[in-house]
PDB file of C-alpha atoms in Angstrom:
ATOM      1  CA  UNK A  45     -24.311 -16.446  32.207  1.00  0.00           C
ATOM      2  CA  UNK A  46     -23.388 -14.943  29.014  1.00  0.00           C
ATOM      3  CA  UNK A  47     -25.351 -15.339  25.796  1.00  0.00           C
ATOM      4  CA  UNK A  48     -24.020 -17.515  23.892  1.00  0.00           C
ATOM      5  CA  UNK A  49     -25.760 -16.250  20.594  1.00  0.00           C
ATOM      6  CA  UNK A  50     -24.735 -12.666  21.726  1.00  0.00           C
ATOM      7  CA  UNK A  51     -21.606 -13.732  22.703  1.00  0.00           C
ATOM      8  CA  UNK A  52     -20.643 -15.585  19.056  1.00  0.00           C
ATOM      9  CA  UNK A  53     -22.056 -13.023  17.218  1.00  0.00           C
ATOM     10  CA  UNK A  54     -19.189 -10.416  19.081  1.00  0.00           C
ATOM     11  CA  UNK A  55     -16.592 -13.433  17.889  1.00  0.00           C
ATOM     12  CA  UNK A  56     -17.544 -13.242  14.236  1.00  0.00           C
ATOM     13  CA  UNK A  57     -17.866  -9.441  13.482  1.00  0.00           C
ATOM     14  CA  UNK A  58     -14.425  -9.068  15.873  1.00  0.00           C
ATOM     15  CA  UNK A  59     -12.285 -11.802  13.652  1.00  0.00           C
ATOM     16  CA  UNK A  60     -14.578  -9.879  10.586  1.00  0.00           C
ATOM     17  CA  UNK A  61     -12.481  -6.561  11.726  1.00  0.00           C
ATOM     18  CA  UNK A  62      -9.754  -8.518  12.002  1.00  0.00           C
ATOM     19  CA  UNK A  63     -10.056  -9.688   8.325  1.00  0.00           C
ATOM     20  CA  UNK A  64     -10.714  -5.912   7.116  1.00  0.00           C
ATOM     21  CA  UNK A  65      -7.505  -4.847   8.733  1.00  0.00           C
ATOM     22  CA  UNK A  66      -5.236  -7.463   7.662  1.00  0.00           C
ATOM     23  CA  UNK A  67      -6.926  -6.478   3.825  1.00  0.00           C
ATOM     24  CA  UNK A  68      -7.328  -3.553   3.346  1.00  0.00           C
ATOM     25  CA  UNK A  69      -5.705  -1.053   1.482  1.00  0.00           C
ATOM     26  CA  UNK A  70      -2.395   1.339   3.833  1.00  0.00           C
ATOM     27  CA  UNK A  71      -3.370   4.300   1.636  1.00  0.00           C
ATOM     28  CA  UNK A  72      -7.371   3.873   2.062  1.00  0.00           C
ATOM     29  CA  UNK A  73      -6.626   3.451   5.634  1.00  0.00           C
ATOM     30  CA  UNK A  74      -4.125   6.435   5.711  1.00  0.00           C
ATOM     31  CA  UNK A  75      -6.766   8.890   4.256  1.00  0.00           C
ATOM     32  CA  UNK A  76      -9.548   7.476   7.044  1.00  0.00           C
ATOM     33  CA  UNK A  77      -6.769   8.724   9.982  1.00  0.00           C
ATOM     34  CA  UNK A  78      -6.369  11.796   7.700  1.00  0.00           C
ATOM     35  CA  UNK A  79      -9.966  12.590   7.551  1.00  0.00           C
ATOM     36  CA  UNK A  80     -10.509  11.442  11.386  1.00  0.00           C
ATOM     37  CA  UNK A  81      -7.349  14.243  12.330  1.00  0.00           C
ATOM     38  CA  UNK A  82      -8.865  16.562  10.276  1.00  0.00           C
ATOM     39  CA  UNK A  83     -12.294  16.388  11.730  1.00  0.00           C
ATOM     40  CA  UNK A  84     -11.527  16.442  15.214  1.00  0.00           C
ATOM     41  CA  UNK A  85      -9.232  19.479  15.354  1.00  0.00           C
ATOM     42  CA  UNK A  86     -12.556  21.145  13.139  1.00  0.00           C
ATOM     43  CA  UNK A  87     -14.809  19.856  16.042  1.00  0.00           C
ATOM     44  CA  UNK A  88     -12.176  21.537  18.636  1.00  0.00           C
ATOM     45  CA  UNK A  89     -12.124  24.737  16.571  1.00  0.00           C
ATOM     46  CA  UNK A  90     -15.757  25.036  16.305  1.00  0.00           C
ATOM     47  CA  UNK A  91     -16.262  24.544  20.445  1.00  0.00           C
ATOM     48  CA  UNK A  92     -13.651  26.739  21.159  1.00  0.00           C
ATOM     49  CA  UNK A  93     -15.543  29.468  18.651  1.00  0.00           C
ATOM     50  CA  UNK A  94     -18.415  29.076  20.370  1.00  0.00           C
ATOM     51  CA  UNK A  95     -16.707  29.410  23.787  1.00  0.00           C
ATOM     52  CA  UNK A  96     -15.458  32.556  22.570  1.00  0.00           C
ATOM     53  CA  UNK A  97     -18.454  33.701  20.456  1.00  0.00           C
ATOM     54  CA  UNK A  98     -20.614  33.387  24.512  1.00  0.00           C
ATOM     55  CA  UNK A  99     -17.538  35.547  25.890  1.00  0.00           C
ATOM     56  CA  UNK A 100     -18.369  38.125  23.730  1.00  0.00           C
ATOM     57  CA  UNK A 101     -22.198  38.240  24.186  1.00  0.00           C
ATOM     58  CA  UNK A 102     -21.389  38.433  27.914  1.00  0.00           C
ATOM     59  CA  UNK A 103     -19.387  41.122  27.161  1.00  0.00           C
ATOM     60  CA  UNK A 104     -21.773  43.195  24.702  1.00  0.00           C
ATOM     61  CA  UNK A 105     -24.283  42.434  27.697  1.00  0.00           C
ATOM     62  CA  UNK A 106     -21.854  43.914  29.919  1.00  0.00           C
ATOM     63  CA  UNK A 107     -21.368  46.697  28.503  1.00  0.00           C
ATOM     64  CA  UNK A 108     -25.033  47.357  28.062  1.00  0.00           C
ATOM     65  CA  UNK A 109     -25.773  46.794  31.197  1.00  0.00           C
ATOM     66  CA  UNK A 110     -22.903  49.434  32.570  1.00  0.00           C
ATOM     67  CA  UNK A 111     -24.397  52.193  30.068  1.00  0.00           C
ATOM     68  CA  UNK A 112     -27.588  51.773  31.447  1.00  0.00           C
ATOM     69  CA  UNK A 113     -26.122  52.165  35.120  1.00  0.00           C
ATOM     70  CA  UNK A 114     -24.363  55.092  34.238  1.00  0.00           C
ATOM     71  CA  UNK A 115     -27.693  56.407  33.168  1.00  0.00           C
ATOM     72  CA  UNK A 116     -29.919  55.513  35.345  1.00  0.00           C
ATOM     73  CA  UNK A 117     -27.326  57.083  38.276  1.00  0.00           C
ATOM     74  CA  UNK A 118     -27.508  60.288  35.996  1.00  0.00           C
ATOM     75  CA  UNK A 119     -31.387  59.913  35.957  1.00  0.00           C
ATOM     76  CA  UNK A 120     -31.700  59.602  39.594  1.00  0.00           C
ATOM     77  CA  UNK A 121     -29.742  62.785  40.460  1.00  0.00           C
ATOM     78  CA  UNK A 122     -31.328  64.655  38.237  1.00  0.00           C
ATOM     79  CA  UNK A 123     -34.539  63.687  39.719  1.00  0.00           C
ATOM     80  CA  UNK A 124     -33.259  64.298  43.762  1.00  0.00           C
ATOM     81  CA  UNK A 125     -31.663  67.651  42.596  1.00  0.00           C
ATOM     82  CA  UNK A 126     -34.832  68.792  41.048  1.00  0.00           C
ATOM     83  CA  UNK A 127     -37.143  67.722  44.436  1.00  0.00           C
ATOM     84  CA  UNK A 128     -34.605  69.725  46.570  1.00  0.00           C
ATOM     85  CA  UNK A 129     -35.126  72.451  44.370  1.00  0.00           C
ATOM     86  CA  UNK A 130     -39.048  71.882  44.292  1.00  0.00           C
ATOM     87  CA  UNK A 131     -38.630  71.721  48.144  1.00  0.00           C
ATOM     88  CA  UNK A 132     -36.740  75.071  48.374  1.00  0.00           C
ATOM     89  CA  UNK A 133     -39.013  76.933  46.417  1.00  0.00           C
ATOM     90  CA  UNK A 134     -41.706  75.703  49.018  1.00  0.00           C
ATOM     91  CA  UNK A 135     -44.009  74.016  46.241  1.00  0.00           C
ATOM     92  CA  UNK A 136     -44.053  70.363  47.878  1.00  0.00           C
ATOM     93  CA  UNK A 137     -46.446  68.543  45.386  1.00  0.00           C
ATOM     94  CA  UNK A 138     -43.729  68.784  43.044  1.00  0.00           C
ATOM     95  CA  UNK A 139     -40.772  67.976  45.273  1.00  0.00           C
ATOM     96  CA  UNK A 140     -42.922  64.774  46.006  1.00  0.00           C
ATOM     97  CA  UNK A 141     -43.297  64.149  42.397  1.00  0.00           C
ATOM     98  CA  UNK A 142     -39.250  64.140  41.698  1.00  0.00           C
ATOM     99  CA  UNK A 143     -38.919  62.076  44.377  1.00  0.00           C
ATOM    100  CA  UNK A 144     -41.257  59.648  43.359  1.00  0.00           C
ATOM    101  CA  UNK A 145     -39.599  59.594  40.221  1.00  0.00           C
ATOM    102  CA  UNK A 146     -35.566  59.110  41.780  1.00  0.00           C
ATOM    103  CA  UNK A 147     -37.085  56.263  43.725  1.00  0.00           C
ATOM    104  CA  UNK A 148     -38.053  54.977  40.274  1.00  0.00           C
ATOM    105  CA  UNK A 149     -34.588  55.313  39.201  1.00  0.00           C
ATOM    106  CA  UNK A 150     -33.187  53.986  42.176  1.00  0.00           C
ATOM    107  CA  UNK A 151     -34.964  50.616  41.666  1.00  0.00           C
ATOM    108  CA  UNK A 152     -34.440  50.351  38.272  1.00  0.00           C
ATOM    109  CA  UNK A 153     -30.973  50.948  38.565  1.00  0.00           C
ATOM    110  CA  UNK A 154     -30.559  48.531  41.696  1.00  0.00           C
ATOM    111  CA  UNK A 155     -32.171  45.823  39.011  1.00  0.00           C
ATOM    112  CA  UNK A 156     -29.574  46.419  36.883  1.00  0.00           C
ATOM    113  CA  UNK A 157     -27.068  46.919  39.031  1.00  0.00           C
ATOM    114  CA  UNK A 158     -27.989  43.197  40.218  1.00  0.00           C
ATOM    115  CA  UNK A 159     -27.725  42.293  36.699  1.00  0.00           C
ATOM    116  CA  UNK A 160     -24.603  43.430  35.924  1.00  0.00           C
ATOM    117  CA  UNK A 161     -22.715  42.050  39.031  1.00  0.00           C
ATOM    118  CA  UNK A 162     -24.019  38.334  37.730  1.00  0.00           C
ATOM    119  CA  UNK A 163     -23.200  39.057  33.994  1.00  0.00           C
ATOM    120  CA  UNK A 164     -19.937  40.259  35.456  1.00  0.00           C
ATOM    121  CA  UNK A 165     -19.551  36.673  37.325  1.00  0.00           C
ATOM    122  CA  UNK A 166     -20.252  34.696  34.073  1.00  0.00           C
ATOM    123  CA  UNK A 167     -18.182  37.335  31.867  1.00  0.00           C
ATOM    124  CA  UNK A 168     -15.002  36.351  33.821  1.00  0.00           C
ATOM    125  CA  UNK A 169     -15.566  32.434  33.887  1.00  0.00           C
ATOM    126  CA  UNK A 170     -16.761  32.870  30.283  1.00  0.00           C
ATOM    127  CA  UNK A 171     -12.877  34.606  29.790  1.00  0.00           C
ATOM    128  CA  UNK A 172     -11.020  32.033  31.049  1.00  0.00           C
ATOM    129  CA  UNK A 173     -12.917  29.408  29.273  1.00  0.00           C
ATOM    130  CA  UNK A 174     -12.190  31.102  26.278  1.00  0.00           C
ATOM    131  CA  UNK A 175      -8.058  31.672  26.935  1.00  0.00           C
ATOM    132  CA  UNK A 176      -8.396  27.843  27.631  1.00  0.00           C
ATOM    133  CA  UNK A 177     -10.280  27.389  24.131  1.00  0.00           C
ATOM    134  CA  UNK A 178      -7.865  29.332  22.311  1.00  0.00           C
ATOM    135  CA  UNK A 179      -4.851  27.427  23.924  1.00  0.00           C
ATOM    136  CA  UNK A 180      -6.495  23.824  23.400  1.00  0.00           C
ATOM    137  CA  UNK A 181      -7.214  25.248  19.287  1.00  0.00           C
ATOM    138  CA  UNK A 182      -3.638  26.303  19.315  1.00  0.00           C
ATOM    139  CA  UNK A 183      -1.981  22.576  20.860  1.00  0.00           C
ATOM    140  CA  UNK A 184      -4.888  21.157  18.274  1.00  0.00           C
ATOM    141  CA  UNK A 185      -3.831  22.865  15.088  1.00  0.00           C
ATOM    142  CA  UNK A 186       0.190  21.898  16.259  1.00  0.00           C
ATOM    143  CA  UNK A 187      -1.148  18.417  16.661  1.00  0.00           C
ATOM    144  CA  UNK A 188      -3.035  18.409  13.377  1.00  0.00           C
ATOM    145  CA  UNK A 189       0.353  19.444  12.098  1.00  0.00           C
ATOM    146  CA  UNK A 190       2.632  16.960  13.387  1.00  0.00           C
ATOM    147  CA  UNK A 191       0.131  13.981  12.603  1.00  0.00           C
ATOM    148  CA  UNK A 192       0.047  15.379   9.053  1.00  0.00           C
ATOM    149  CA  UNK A 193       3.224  15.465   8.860  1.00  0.00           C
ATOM    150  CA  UNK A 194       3.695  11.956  10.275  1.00  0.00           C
ATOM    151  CA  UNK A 195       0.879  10.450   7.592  1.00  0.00           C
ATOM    152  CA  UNK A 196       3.192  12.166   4.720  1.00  0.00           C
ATOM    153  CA  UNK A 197       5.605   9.939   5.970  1.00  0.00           C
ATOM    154  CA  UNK A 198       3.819   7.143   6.571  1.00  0.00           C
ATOM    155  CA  UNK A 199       1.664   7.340   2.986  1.00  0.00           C
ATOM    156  CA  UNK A 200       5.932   7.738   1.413  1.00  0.00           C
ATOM    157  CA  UNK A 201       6.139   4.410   3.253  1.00  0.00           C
ATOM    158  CA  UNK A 202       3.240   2.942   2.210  1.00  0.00           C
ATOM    159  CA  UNK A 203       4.187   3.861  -1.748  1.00  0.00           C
ATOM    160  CA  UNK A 204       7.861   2.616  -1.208  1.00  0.00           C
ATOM    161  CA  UNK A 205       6.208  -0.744  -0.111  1.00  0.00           C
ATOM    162  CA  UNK A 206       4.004  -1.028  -2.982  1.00  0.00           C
ATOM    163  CA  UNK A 207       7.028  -0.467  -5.137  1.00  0.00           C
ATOM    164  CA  UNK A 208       8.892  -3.258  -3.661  1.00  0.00           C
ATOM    165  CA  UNK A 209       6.283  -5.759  -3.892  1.00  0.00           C
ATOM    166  CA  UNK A 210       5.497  -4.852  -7.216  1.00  0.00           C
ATOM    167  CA  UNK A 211       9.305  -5.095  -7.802  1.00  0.00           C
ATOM    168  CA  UNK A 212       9.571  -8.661  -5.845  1.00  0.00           C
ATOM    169  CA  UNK A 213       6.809 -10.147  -7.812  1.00  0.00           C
ATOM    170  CA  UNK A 214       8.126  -9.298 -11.067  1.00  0.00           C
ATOM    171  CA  UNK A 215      11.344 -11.142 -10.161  1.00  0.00           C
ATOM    172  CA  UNK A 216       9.641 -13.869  -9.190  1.00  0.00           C
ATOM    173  CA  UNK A 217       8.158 -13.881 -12.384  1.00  0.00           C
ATOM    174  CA  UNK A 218      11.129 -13.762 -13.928  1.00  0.00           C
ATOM    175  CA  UNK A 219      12.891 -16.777 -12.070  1.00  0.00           C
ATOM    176  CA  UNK A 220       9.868 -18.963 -11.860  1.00  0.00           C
ATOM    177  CA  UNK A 221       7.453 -17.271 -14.835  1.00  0.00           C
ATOM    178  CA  UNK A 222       3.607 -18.827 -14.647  1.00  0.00           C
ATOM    179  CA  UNK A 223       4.334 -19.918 -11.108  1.00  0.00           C
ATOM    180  CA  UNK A 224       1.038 -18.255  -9.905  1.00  0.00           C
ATOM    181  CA  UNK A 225      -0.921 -19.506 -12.659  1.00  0.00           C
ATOM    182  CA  UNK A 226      -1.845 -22.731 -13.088  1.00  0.00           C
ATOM    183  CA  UNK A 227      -2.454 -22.606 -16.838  1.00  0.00           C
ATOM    184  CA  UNK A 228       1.141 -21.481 -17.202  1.00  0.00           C
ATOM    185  CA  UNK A 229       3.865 -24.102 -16.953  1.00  0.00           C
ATOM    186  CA  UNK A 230       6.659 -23.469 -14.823  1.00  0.00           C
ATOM    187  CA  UNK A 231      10.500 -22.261 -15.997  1.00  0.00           C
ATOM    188  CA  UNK A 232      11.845 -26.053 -14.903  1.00  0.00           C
ATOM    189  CA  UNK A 233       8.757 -27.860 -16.365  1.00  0.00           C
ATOM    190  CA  UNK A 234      10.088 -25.714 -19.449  1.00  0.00           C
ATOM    191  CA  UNK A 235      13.628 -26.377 -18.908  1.00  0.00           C
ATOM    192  CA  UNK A 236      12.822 -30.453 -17.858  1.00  0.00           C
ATOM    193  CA  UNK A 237      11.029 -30.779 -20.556  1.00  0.00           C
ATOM    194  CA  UNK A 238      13.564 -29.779 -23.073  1.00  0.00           C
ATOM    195  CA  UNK A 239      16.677 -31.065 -22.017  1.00  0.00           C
ATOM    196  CA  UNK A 240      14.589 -34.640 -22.256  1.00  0.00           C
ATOM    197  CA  UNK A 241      13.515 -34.247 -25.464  1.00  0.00           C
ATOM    198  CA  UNK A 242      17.368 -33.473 -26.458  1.00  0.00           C
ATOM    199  CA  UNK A 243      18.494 -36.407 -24.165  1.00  0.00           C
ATOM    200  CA  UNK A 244      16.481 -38.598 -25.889  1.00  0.00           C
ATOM    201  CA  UNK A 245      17.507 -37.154 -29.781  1.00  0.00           C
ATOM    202  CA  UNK A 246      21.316 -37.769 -28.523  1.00  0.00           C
ATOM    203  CA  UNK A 247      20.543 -41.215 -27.447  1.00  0.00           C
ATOM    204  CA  UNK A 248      19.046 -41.583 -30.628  1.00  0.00           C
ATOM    205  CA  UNK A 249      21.703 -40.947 -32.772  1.00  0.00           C
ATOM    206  CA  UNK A 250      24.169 -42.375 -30.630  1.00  0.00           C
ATOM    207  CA  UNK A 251      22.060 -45.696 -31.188  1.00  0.00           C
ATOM    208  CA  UNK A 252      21.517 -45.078 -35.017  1.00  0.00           C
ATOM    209  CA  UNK A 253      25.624 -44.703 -35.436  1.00  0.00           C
ATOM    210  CA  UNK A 254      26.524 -47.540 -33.935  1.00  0.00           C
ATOM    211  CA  UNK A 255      24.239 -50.625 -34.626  1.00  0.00           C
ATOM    212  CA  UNK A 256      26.080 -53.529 -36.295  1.00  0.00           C
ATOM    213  CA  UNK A 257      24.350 -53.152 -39.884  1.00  0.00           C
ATOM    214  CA  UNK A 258      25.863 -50.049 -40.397  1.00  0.00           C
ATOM    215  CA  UNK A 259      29.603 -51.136 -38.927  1.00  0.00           C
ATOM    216  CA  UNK A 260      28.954 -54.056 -41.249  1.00  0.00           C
ATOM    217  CA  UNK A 261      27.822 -52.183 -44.162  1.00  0.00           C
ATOM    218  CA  UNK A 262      31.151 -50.167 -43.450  1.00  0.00           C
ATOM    219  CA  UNK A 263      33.472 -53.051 -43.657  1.00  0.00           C
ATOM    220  CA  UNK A 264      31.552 -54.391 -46.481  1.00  0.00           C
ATOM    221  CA  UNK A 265      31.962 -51.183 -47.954  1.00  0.00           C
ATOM    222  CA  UNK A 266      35.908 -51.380 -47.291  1.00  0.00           C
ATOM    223  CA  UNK A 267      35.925 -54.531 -48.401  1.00  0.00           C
ATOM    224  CA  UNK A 268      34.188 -53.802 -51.842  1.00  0.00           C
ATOM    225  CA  UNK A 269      36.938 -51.106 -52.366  1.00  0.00           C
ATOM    226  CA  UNK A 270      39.630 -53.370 -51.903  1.00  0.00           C
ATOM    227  CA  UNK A 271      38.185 -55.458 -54.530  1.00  0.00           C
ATOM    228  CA  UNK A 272      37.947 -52.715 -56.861  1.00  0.00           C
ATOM    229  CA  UNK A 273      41.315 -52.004 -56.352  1.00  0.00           C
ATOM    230  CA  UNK A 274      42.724 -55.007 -56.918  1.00  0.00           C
ATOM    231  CA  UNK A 275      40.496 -55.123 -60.114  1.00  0.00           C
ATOM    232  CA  UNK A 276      41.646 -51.785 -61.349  1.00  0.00           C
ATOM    233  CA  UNK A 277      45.257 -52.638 -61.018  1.00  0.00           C
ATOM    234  CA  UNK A 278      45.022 -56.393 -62.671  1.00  0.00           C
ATOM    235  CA  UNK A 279      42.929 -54.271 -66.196  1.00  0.00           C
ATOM    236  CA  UNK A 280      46.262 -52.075 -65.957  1.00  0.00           C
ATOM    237  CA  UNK A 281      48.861 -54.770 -65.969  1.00  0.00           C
ATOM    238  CA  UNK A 282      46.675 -56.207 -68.700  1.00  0.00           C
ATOM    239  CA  UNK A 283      46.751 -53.391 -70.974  1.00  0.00           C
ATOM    240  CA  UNK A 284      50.830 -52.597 -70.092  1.00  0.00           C
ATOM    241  CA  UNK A 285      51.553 -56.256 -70.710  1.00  0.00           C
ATOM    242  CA  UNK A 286      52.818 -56.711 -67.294  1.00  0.00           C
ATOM    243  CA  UNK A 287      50.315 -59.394 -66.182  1.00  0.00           C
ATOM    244  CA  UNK A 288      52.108 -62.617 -64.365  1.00  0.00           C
ATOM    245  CA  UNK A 289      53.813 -60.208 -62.991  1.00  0.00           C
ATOM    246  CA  UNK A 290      50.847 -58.299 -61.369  1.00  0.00           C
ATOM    247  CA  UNK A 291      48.922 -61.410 -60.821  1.00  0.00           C
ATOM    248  CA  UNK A 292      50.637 -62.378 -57.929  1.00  0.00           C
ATOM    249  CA  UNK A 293      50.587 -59.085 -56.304  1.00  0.00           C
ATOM    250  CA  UNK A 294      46.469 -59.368 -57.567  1.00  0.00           C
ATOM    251  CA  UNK A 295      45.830 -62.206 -55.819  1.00  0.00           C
ATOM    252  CA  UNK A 296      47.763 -61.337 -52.530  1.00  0.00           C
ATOM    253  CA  UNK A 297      45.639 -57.935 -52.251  1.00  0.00           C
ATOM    254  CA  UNK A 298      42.111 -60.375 -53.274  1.00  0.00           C
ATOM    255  CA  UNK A 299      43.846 -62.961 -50.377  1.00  0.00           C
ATOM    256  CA  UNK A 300      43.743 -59.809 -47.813  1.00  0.00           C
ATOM    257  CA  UNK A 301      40.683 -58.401 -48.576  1.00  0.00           C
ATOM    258  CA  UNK A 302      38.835 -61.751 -48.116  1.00  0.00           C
ATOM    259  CA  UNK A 303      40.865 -62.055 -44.595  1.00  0.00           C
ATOM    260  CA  UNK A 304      39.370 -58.519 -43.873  1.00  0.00           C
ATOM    261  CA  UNK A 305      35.844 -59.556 -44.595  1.00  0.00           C
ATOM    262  CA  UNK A 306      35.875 -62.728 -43.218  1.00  0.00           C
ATOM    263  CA  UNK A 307      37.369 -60.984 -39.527  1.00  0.00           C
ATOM    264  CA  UNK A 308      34.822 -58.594 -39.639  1.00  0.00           C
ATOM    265  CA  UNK A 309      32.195 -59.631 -36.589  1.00  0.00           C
ATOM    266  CA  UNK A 310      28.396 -60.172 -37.145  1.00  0.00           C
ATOM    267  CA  UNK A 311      26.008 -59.295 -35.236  1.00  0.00           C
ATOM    268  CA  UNK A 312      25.844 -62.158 -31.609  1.00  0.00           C
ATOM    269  CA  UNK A 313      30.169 -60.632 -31.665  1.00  0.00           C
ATOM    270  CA  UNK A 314      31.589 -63.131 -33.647  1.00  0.00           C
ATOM    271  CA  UNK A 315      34.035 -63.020 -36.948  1.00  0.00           C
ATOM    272  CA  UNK A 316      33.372 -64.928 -40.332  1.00  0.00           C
ATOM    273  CA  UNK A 317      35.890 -67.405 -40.358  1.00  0.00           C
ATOM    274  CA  UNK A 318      34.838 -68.763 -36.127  1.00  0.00           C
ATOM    275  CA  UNK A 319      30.986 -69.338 -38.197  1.00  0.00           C
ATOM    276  CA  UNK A 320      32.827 -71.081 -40.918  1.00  0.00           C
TER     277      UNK A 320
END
């Protein structure tokens, strides 16, 4: 049975990544694929170097190893030659010496004979190793390309996409300014606010021109100048001597502007003459 300590700590730190990813930054996690690209065709390129670099020690060991062949051969012959010479000349002590001395040679060079047939076994494995190191550096460094190439692309995209949401929240802000801040009031709290306060200034003045003390004070008012003119035109037939004559028409227009004031309504809808 699993652990269930061990098995809810996996939970958290796996919906922790989860958190990271959805987070973080395209361009922060562009440069980490960058830098992981970048160090694993290095890592390829340094094995295959050092595939290489033990293909040529094998091969400066080779060759070492055939010099010392060729010499040893030379050494050897040399040393049989001058024995059958020794031998000829009938002095054996010294034929026996040289002989001694080639079947020196001959071991040494049997040693190193051995040598170079197993540095000759590992020289050719360590050649094809490196041909296979070189080709795998080669596909690496094409790869290395073709993912750089692809995170150009993909760090274009990821600055195109900043762009645009830096674009789509400005025109938020403009349609619906201090929407993300609640300090700010919105552009219809602005706009509702407004058009109520000028609702309630028109409803105002619509109330303020027509309440019955001012229609009243108007008709008053029209009545007063009715007065006034009948007064004016009575002084005038006074002073032209053309009074009885304009006293009738005085008292008709006083007779009409009474009848105007007394139709004129009160206040409960009413005219003068219906309270009378």
């Amino acid at each position: 049975m699993a652990n269930p300590l061990s098995k809810g700590w996996k939970y958290l730190m796996a919906s922790f990544d989860n958190k990271i990813d959805e987070n973080a930054d395209p361009k922060v996690q562009i440069q980490q694929a960058t830098e992981a690209a970048q160090q694993q065709h290095q890592q390829i390129m340094q094995h295959a170097s050092q595939i290489i670099g033990q293909q040529k020690q094998l091969e400066m060991k080779l060759n070492r190893l055939v010099s010392d062949r060729d010499k040893l051969q030379d050494q050897a012959r040399q040393a049989i030659q001058l024995a059958d010479k020794s031998a000829a000349a009938g002095d054996a002590t010294k034929a026996q010496e040289f002989n001694n001395t080639a079947e020196v040679f001959a071991s040494q060079l049997v040693a190193v004979e051995q040598q170079l047939e197993q540095t000759t076994a590992l020289h050719q494995q360590a050649e094809a190793a490196a041909k296979d190191a070189v080709a795998k550096s080669k596909e690496s460094e094409m790869r290395l390309k073709d993912q750089m190439s692809q995170i150009d692309a993909l760090r274009a995209q990821a600055d195109q996409a900043q762009m645009q949401e830096t674009v789509t929240k400005s025109m938020d802000s403009l349609n619906q300014f201090g929407g993300n801040d609640g300090s700010v009031p919105t552009l219809d709290a602005v706009r509702e606010k407004i058009e109520r306060r000028y609702a309630d200034a028109l409803g105002a003045q619509e109330l303020t021109q027509n309440t019955v003390s001012d229609r009243m004070a108007e008709i008053q008012q029209s009545g007063t100048d009715q007065r006034a003119a009948v007064r004016l035109e009575q002084l005038r037939a006074e002073a032209l001597g053309t009074a009885p004559a304009a006293t009738g028409q005085l008292e008709s227009g006083v007779t009409d502007a009474k009848e105007l004031v007394d139709e004129t309504p009160d206040a409960s809808g009413t005219n003068g003459s219906a309270m009378k």
